[in-house]
Amino acid sequence: MRLPALLFILPFFLQLLGFGDTPLGGGLCGEVFRLKDPALALRTPGFWYGLLFMVLLALELGYGLSLLLLPLLEVRLGAGWVRAGRYLAGTLFLLFLLTRTTGLPAPGPGGWVLEPAPLDPLSLLLVGLSLLGALLLRENGGHGTPA
């Protein structure tokens, strides 16, 4: 369970690259800190998409840390816990597809708009690592220690 845990934790910290000006792009949450005017930021769909993905990446970080720490406390990770990780990564992937293709309803200057978010290499890397972590999740076979 160590490798899936690392793959769930890593996207949170890699997203920090997106807050700077790197050639990889803004990532999933890059639009949150790019706009300098707070009044304008609340009106752009990219800002709301960034907040949504910040919450999802924070949940993935917590899930990955629990994969590492719960077995140390001799807590058995059952099938429901593994399923929760797969659902979390699936939700991230589904929302990534929706925000990059059609967009999600978000407040805009003239009401609610559907504006697709830009696609960049960093966001692809973050979603890919999350999906790989979900694919590598497996049950421990009844043992309380990591496999």
GROMACS .gro file of N, CA, C and O in nm, residues 66-145:
model
  320
   66SER      N    1  -0.357   0.837   0.523
   66SER     CA    2  -0.423   0.732   0.601
   66SER      C    3  -0.379   0.593   0.555
   66SER      O    4  -0.369   0.501   0.636
   67LEU      N    5  -0.351   0.577   0.426
   67LEU     CA    6  -0.300   0.448   0.377
   67LEU      C    7  -0.165   0.415   0.440
   67LEU      O    8  -0.132   0.299   0.461
   68LEU      N    9  -0.087   0.518   0.468
   68LEU     CA   10   0.044   0.496   0.530
   68LEU      C   11   0.034   0.477   0.681
   68LEU      O   12   0.104   0.394   0.739
   69LEU      N   13  -0.052   0.555   0.746
   69LEU     CA   14  -0.052   0.561   0.892
   69LEU      C   15  -0.144   0.459   0.958
   69LEU      O   16  -0.111   0.409   1.067
   70LEU      N   17  -0.259   0.429   0.901
   70LEU     CA   18  -0.351   0.336   0.966
   70LEU      C   19  -0.292   0.196   0.987
   70LEU      O   20  -0.312   0.137   1.093
   71PRO      N   21  -0.220   0.140   0.890
   71PRO     CA   22  -0.158   0.010   0.917
   71PRO      C   23  -0.055   0.014   1.030
   71PRO      O   24  -0.036  -0.085   1.100
   72LEU      N   25   0.009   0.128   1.051
   72LEU     CA   26   0.102   0.140   1.164
   72LEU      C   27   0.029   0.134   1.297
   72LEU      O   28   0.087   0.094   1.398
   73LEU      N   29  -0.096   0.175   1.298
   73LEU     CA   30  -0.179   0.168   1.418
   73LEU      C   31  -0.254   0.035   1.428
   73LEU      O   32  -0.343   0.020   1.510
   74GLU      N   33  -0.218  -0.058   1.339
   74GLU     CA   34  -0.276  -0.192   1.333
   74GLU      C   35  -0.426  -0.188   1.303
   74GLU      O   36  -0.505  -0.266   1.356
   75VAL      N   37  -0.466  -0.095   1.219
   75VAL     CA   38  -0.604  -0.086   1.172
   75VAL      C   39  -0.610  -0.154   1.036
   75VAL      O   40  -0.534  -0.119   0.946
   76ARG      N   41  -0.698  -0.250   1.025
   76ARG     CA   42  -0.711  -0.323   0.899
   76ARG      C   43  -0.786  -0.237   0.797
   76ARG      O   44  -0.892  -0.183   0.826
   77LEU      N   45  -0.729  -0.224   0.679
   77LEU     CA   46  -0.793  -0.149   0.572
   77LEU      C   47  -0.877  -0.246   0.490
   77LEU      O   48  -0.824  -0.329   0.417
   78GLY      N   49  -1.007  -0.235   0.501
   78GLY     CA   50  -1.097  -0.327   0.434
   78GLY      C   51  -1.131  -0.285   0.292
   78GLY      O   52  -1.078  -0.188   0.238
   79ALA      N   53  -1.223  -0.361   0.236
   79ALA     CA   54  -1.264  -0.336   0.097
   79ALA      C   55  -1.331  -0.200   0.082
   79ALA      O   56  -1.317  -0.134  -0.021
   80GLY      N   57  -1.404  -0.156   0.183
   80GLY     CA   58  -1.469  -0.025   0.176
   80GLY      C   59  -1.370   0.089   0.169
   80GLY      O   60  -1.391   0.188   0.100
   81TRP      N   61  -1.258   0.073   0.238
   81TRP     CA   62  -1.154   0.177   0.236
   81TRP      C   63  -1.088   0.183   0.099
   81TRP      O   64  -1.060   0.291   0.048
   82VAL      N   65  -1.064   0.068   0.040
   82VAL     CA   66  -1.006   0.063  -0.095
   82VAL      C   67  -1.104   0.122  -0.195
   82VAL      O   68  -1.065   0.200  -0.283
   83ARG      N   69  -1.231   0.088  -0.181
   83ARG     CA   70  -1.334   0.141  -0.271
   83ARG      C   71  -1.343   0.293  -0.260
   83ARG      O   72  -1.362   0.362  -0.360
   84ALA      N   73  -1.329   0.346  -0.139
   84ALA     CA   74  -1.334   0.492  -0.120
   84ALA      C   75  -1.222   0.561  -0.198
   84ALA      O   76  -1.243   0.667  -0.258
   85GLY      N   77  -1.104   0.503  -0.198
   85GLY     CA   78  -0.993   0.560  -0.275
   85GLY      C   79  -1.018   0.557  -0.424
   85GLY      O   80  -0.985   0.652  -0.496
   86ARG      N   81  -1.077   0.449  -0.470
   86ARG     CA   82  -1.108   0.439  -0.613
   86ARG      C   83  -1.216   0.539  -0.651
   86ARG      O   84  -1.210   0.600  -0.758
   87TYR      N   85  -1.317   0.557  -0.565
   87TYR     CA   86  -1.421   0.656  -0.592
   87TYR      C   87  -1.364   0.798  -0.592
   87TYR      O   88  -1.404   0.881  -0.673
   88LEU      N   89  -1.272   0.824  -0.501
   88LEU     CA   90  -1.211   0.957  -0.494
   88LEU      C   91  -1.134   0.988  -0.623
   88LEU      O   92  -1.150   1.094  -0.682
   89ALA      N   93  -1.052   0.893  -0.667
   89ALA     CA   94  -0.977   0.913  -0.792
   89ALA      C   95  -1.071   0.918  -0.912
   89ALA      O   96  -1.049   0.996  -1.006
   90GLY      N   97  -1.177   0.839  -0.911
   90GLY     CA   98  -1.275   0.841  -1.020
   90GLY      C   99  -1.348   0.973  -1.027
   90GLY      O  100  -1.373   1.026  -1.136
   91THR      N  101  -1.382   1.029  -0.912
   91THR     CA  102  -1.447   1.160  -0.908
   91THR      C  103  -1.355   1.268  -0.963
   91THR      O  104  -1.397   1.352  -1.042
   92LEU      N  105  -1.228   1.263  -0.923
   92LEU     CA  106  -1.130   1.359  -0.974
   92LEU      C  107  -1.120   1.348  -1.126
   92LEU      O  108  -1.121   1.449  -1.197
   93PHE      N  109  -1.112   1.226  -1.178
   93PHE     CA  110  -1.100   1.205  -1.322
   93PHE      C  111  -1.225   1.252  -1.396
   93PHE      O  112  -1.215   1.320  -1.499
   94LEU      N  113  -1.342   1.220  -1.343
   94LEU     CA  114  -1.467   1.260  -1.408
   94LEU      C  115  -1.481   1.412  -1.412
   94LEU      O  116  -1.514   1.470  -1.516
   95LEU      N  117  -1.452   1.478  -1.300
   95LEU     CA  118  -1.459   1.624  -1.298
   95LEU      C  119  -1.352   1.687  -1.387
   95LEU      O  120  -1.375   1.792  -1.448
   96PHE      N  121  -1.236   1.624  -1.395
   96PHE     CA  122  -1.132   1.672  -1.486
   96PHE      C  123  -1.182   1.667  -1.630
   96PHE      O  124  -1.166   1.764  -1.705
   97LEU      N  125  -1.243   1.556  -1.669
   97LEU     CA  126  -1.295   1.544  -1.806
   97LEU      C  127  -1.405   1.648  -1.832
   97LEU      O  128  -1.406   1.712  -1.938
   98LEU      N  129  -1.493   1.665  -1.737
   98LEU     CA  130  -1.602   1.761  -1.757
   98LEU      C  131  -1.551   1.905  -1.764
   98LEU      O  132  -1.598   1.982  -1.849
   99THR      N  133  -1.457   1.941  -1.678
   99THR     CA  134  -1.408   2.079  -1.680
   99THR      C  135  -1.322   2.108  -1.803
   99THR      O  136  -1.311   2.223  -1.843
  100ARG      N  137  -1.261   2.006  -1.860
  100ARG     CA  138  -1.176   2.028  -1.977
  100ARG      C  139  -1.251   2.017  -2.108
  100ARG      O  140  -1.205   2.063  -2.211
  101THR      N  141  -1.368   1.956  -2.109
  101THR     CA  142  -1.444   1.942  -2.233
  101THR      C  143  -1.559   2.042  -2.240
  101THR      O  144  -1.556   2.133  -2.322
  102THR      N  145  -1.659   2.027  -2.155
  102THR     CA  146  -1.774   2.116  -2.161
  102THR      C  147  -1.770   2.227  -2.057
  102THR      O  148  -1.826   2.333  -2.077
  103GLY      N  149  -1.706   2.201  -1.945
  103GLY     CA  150  -1.706   2.296  -1.834
  103GLY      C  151  -1.820   2.264  -1.739
  103GLY      O  152  -1.914   2.193  -1.773
  104LEU      N  153  -1.811   2.315  -1.619
  104LEU     CA  154  -1.916   2.300  -1.520
  104LEU      C  155  -1.985   2.434  -1.501
  104LEU      O  156  -1.925   2.538  -1.526
  105PRO      N  157  -2.110   2.434  -1.458
  105PRO     CA  158  -2.175   2.563  -1.433
  105PRO      C  159  -2.099   2.643  -1.327
  105PRO      O  160  -2.071   2.594  -1.219
  106ALA      N  161  -2.063   2.765  -1.362
  106ALA     CA  162  -1.989   2.853  -1.271
  106ALA      C  163  -2.039   2.995  -1.290
  106ALA      O  164  -2.083   3.031  -1.399
  107PRO      N  165  -2.034   3.076  -1.184
  107PRO     CA  166  -2.080   3.215  -1.200
  107PRO      C  167  -1.990   3.292  -1.295
  107PRO      O  168  -1.868   3.277  -1.294
  108GLY      N  169  -2.051   3.372  -1.379
  108GLY     CA  170  -1.978   3.455  -1.474
  108GLY      C  171  -2.031   3.597  -1.469
  108GLY      O  172  -2.123   3.629  -1.394
  109PRO      N  173  -1.974   3.685  -1.552
  109PRO     CA  174  -2.018   3.825  -1.550
  109PRO      C  175  -2.165   3.843  -1.587
  109PRO      O  176  -2.231   3.931  -1.536
  110GLY      N  177  -2.220   3.757  -1.672
  110GLY     CA  178  -2.359   3.772  -1.715
  110GLY      C  179  -2.448   3.662  -1.662
  110GLY      O  180  -2.554   3.636  -1.718
  111GLY      N  181  -2.409   3.593  -1.560
  111GLY     CA  182  -2.487   3.481  -1.507
  111GLY      C  183  -2.402   3.354  -1.506
  111GLY      O  184  -2.280   3.358  -1.506
  112TRP      N  185  -2.468   3.241  -1.507
  112TRP     CA  186  -2.397   3.113  -1.505
  112TRP      C  187  -2.346   3.078  -1.644
  112TRP      O  188  -2.417   3.096  -1.742
  113VAL      N  189  -2.220   3.032  -1.651
  113VAL     CA  190  -2.159   2.999  -1.779
  113VAL      C  191  -2.096   2.860  -1.771
  113VAL      O  192  -2.065   2.810  -1.664
  114LEU      N  193  -2.079   2.800  -1.887
  114LEU     CA  194  -2.006   2.674  -1.902
  114LEU      C  195  -1.881   2.704  -1.983
  114LEU      O  196  -1.886   2.714  -2.105
  115GLU      N  197  -1.770   2.722  -1.917
  115GLU     CA  198  -1.645   2.755  -1.985
  115GLU      C  199  -1.543   2.644  -1.959
  115GLU      O  200  -1.510   2.616  -1.845
  116PRO      N  201  -1.492   2.580  -2.064
  116PRO     CA  202  -1.391   2.475  -2.043
  116PRO      C  203  -1.261   2.533  -1.988
  116PRO      O  204  -1.220   2.643  -2.023
  117ALA      N  205  -1.198   2.457  -1.900
  117ALA     CA  206  -1.069   2.497  -1.844
  117ALA      C  207  -0.958   2.457  -1.941
  117ALA      O  208  -0.974   2.363  -2.020
  118PRO      N  209  -0.843   2.526  -1.937
  118PRO     CA  210  -0.734   2.490  -2.027
  118PRO      C  211  -0.669   2.357  -1.987
  118PRO      O  212  -0.667   2.319  -1.870
  119LEU      N  213  -0.619   2.288  -2.086
  119LEU     CA  214  -0.552   2.160  -2.065
  119LEU      C  215  -0.402   2.184  -2.068
  119LEU      O  216  -0.350   2.246  -2.160
  120ASP      N  217  -0.330   2.138  -1.966
  120ASP     CA  218  -0.185   2.156  -1.962
  120ASP      C  219  -0.119   2.027  -1.912
  120ASP      O  220  -0.185   1.938  -1.858
  121PRO      N  221   0.013   2.014  -1.935
  121PRO     CA  222   0.082   1.890  -1.896
  121PRO      C  223   0.077   1.860  -1.746
  121PRO      O  224   0.068   1.744  -1.707
  122LEU      N  225   0.082   1.962  -1.662
  122LEU     CA  226   0.080   1.938  -1.518
  122LEU      C  227  -0.053   1.878  -1.473
  122LEU      O  228  -0.056   1.785  -1.393
  123SER      N  229  -0.163   1.928  -1.526
  123SER     CA  230  -0.293   1.871  -1.488
  123SER      C  231  -0.305   1.727  -1.534
  123SER      O  232  -0.360   1.642  -1.463
  124LEU      N  233  -0.253   1.696  -1.653
  124LEU     CA  234  -0.254   1.556  -1.700
  124LEU      C  235  -0.171   1.467  -1.609
  124LEU      O  236  -0.210   1.354  -1.579
  125LEU      N  237  -0.057   1.518  -1.564
  125LEU     CA  238   0.029   1.441  -1.473
  125LEU      C  239  -0.041   1.416  -1.340
  125LEU      O  240  -0.038   1.304  -1.288
  126LEU      N  241  -0.106   1.517  -1.285
  126LEU     CA  242  -0.174   1.503  -1.156
  126LEU      C  243  -0.287   1.401  -1.163
  126LEU      O  244  -0.300   1.315  -1.076
  127VAL      N  245  -0.367   1.408  -1.267
  127VAL     CA  246  -0.478   1.314  -1.282
  127VAL      C  247  -0.425   1.174  -1.311
  127VAL      O  248  -0.476   1.075  -1.258
  128GLY      N  249  -0.320   1.165  -1.391
  128GLY     CA  250  -0.261   1.034  -1.421
  128GLY      C  251  -0.206   0.965  -1.297
  128GLY      O  252  -0.224   0.845  -1.278
  129LEU      N  253  -0.139   1.041  -1.210
  129LEU     CA  254  -0.086   0.982  -1.086
  129LEU      C  255  -0.199   0.936  -0.996
  129LEU      O  256  -0.190   0.829  -0.933
  130SER      N  257  -0.307   1.011  -0.989
  130SER     CA  258  -0.422   0.972  -0.907
  130SER      C  259  -0.486   0.844  -0.960
  130SER      O  260  -0.518   0.753  -0.883
  131LEU      N  261  -0.502   0.835  -1.091
  131LEU     CA  262  -0.561   0.715  -1.150
  131LEU      C  263  -0.471   0.594  -1.130
  131LEU      O  264  -0.519   0.484  -1.102
  132LEU      N  265  -0.341   0.612  -1.145
  132LEU     CA  266  -0.248   0.502  -1.123
  132LEU      C  267  -0.253   0.454  -0.978
  132LEU      O  268  -0.251   0.334  -0.951
  133GLY      N  269  -0.261   0.547  -0.884
  133GLY     CA  270  -0.274   0.510  -0.743
  133GLY      C  271  -0.399   0.429  -0.718
  133GLY      O  272  -0.399   0.332  -0.643
  134ALA      N  273  -0.511   0.468  -0.782
  134ALA     CA  274  -0.636   0.395  -0.765
  134ALA      C  275  -0.627   0.255  -0.825
  134ALA      O  276  -0.681   0.159  -0.770
  135LEU      N  277  -0.558   0.244  -0.938
  135LEU     CA  278  -0.544   0.111  -1.001
  135LEU      C  279  -0.457   0.017  -0.918
  135LEU      O  280  -0.478  -0.104  -0.920
  136LEU      N  281  -0.362   0.072  -0.844
  136LEU     CA  282  -0.271  -0.011  -0.765
  136LEU      C  283  -0.327  -0.047  -0.627
  136LEU      O  284  -0.265  -0.126  -0.556
  137LEU      N  285  -0.440   0.011  -0.590
  137LEU     CA  286  -0.501  -0.023  -0.461
  137LEU      C  287  -0.547  -0.168  -0.462
  137LEU      O  288  -0.607  -0.215  -0.558
  138ARG      N  289  -0.522  -0.235  -0.353
  138ARG     CA  290  -0.571  -0.372  -0.339
  138ARG      C  291  -0.592  -0.401  -0.191
  138ARG      O  292  -0.537  -0.333  -0.105
  139GLU      N  293  -0.669  -0.503  -0.165
  139GLU     CA  294  -0.693  -0.540  -0.026
  139GLU      C  295  -0.571  -0.613   0.030
  139GLU      O  296  -0.492  -0.671  -0.044
  140ASN      N  297  -0.559  -0.611   0.162
  140ASN     CA  298  -0.443  -0.669   0.228
  140ASN      C  299  -0.456  -0.820   0.252
  140ASN      O  300  -0.368  -0.879   0.313
  141GLY      N  301  -0.562  -0.879   0.211
  141GLY     CA  302  -0.576  -1.022   0.234
  141GLY      C  303  -0.599  -1.055   0.382
  141GLY      O  304  -0.562  -1.161   0.427
  142GLY      N  305  -0.658  -0.964   0.458
  142GLY     CA  306  -0.692  -0.990   0.596
  142GLY      C  307  -0.585  -0.952   0.696
  142GLY      O  308  -0.601  -0.971   0.815
  143HIS      N  309  -0.473  -0.899   0.652
  143HIS     CA  310  -0.366  -0.859   0.744
  143HIS      C  311  -0.376  -0.710   0.773
  143HIS      O  312  -0.421  -0.633   0.689
  144GLY      N  313  -0.329  -0.670   0.888
  144GLY     CA  314  -0.336  -0.530   0.925
  144GLY      C  315  -0.213  -0.450   0.884
  144GLY      O  316  -0.205  -0.332   0.909
  145THR      N  317  -0.117  -0.512   0.821
  145THR     CA  318   0.005  -0.442   0.780
  145THR      C  319   0.001  -0.418   0.631
  145THR      O  320  -0.065  -0.490   0.557
   0.00000   0.00000   0.00000
